[in-house]
mmCIF file of C-alpha atoms in Angstrom:
data_model
loop_
_atom_site.group_PDB
_atom_site.id
_atom_site.type_symbol
_atom_site.label_atom_id
_atom_site.label_comp_id
_atom_site.label_asym_id
_atom_site.label_seq_id
_atom_site.Cartn_x
_atom_site.Cartn_y
_atom_site.Cartn_z
ATOM 1 C CA MET A 1 -4.476 0.914 -3.590
ATOM 2 C CA THR A 2 -1.494 0.933 -5.933
ATOM 3 C CA ARG A 3 -3.371 -0.368 -8.996
ATOM 4 C CA LEU A 4 -5.199 2.738 -10.137
ATOM 5 C CA SER A 5 -5.201 2.219 -13.890
ATOM 6 C CA ASP A 6 -6.701 -1.263 -14.118
ATOM 7 C CA ARG A 7 -9.430 -1.138 -11.464
ATOM 8 C CA PRO A 8 -12.480 1.102 -11.287
ATOM 9 C CA ASP A 9 -12.241 1.195 -7.484
ATOM 10 C CA PRO A 10 -8.736 0.387 -6.240
ATOM 11 C CA VAL A 11 -9.925 0.052 -2.621
ATOM 12 C CA PRO A 12 -13.533 -1.160 -2.516
ATOM 13 C CA GLY A 13 -15.622 -0.572 0.585
ATOM 14 C CA ASP A 14 -15.601 -4.243 1.531
ATOM 15 C CA VAL A 15 -11.799 -4.167 1.675
ATOM 16 C CA TRP A 16 -11.907 -1.208 4.081
ATOM 17 C CA GLN A 17 -14.576 -2.945 6.170
ATOM 18 C CA GLU A 18 -12.440 -6.063 6.451
ATOM 19 C CA ALA A 19 -9.376 -4.005 7.399
ATOM 20 C CA ALA A 20 -11.436 -2.181 10.031
ATOM 21 C CA LYS A 21 -12.006 -5.524 11.759
ATOM 22 C CA HIS A 22 -8.267 -5.816 12.358
ATOM 23 C CA TYR A 23 -7.111 -2.214 12.888
ATOM 24 C CA ASP A 24 -8.363 0.648 15.019
ATOM 25 C CA GLU A 25 -9.158 4.031 13.448
ATOM 26 C CA LYS A 26 -5.666 5.462 13.941
ATOM 27 C CA GLN A 27 -4.001 2.371 12.484
ATOM 28 C CA LEU A 28 -6.458 2.247 9.613
ATOM 29 C CA SER A 29 -5.714 5.858 8.705
ATOM 30 C CA GLY A 30 -1.984 5.054 8.644
ATOM 31 C CA LEU A 31 -2.336 2.128 6.242
ATOM 32 C CA PRO A 32 -2.490 4.270 3.065
ATOM 33 C CA VAL A 33 0.671 6.084 4.171
ATOM 34 C CA ALA A 34 2.471 2.792 4.785
ATOM 35 C CA VAL A 35 1.332 1.312 1.468
ATOM 36 C CA THR A 36 2.343 4.473 -0.380
ATOM 37 C CA THR A 37 5.777 4.513 1.255
ATOM 38 C CA VAL A 38 6.488 0.906 0.317
ATOM 39 C CA ASN A 39 5.216 1.536 -3.212
ATOM 40 C CA VAL A 40 7.536 4.531 -3.658
ATOM 41 C CA TRP A 41 10.580 2.554 -2.540
ATOM 42 C CA ASN A 42 9.642 -0.375 -4.809
ATOM 43 C CA ARG A 43 9.251 1.945 -7.783
ATOM 44 C CA LEU A 44 12.567 3.665 -7.053
ATOM 45 C CA ASP A 45 14.263 0.267 -6.813
ATOM 46 C CA ALA A 46 12.746 -0.791 -10.131
ATOM 47 C CA ALA A 47 13.649 2.477 -11.861
ATOM 48 C CA THR A 48 17.272 2.279 -10.717
ATOM 49 C CA ASN A 49 17.649 -1.489 -11.186
ATOM 50 C CA GLN A 50 18.210 -2.035 -7.485
ATOM 51 C CA VAL A 51 17.347 -5.303 -5.791
ATOM 52 C CA ALA A 52 15.099 -4.624 -2.810
ATOM 53 C CA GLY A 53 16.877 -5.522 0.412
ATOM 54 C CA ALA A 54 20.330 -5.769 -1.178
ATOM 55 C CA TRP A 55 22.851 -3.611 0.620
ATOM 56 C CA GLY A 56 26.253 -2.579 -0.589
#
């Protein structure tokens, strides 16, 4: 889902079908939000030279 520029379909149907075996509809709809949130924090860490998980 986070690799948009190097894949024609970043989340193919078979990936969604496999995820649907493990998550209900509500959980499945929340996955893109969770992935996006983690991706934003990782990109902010990279842009500001922060080490993920390092505090203080």
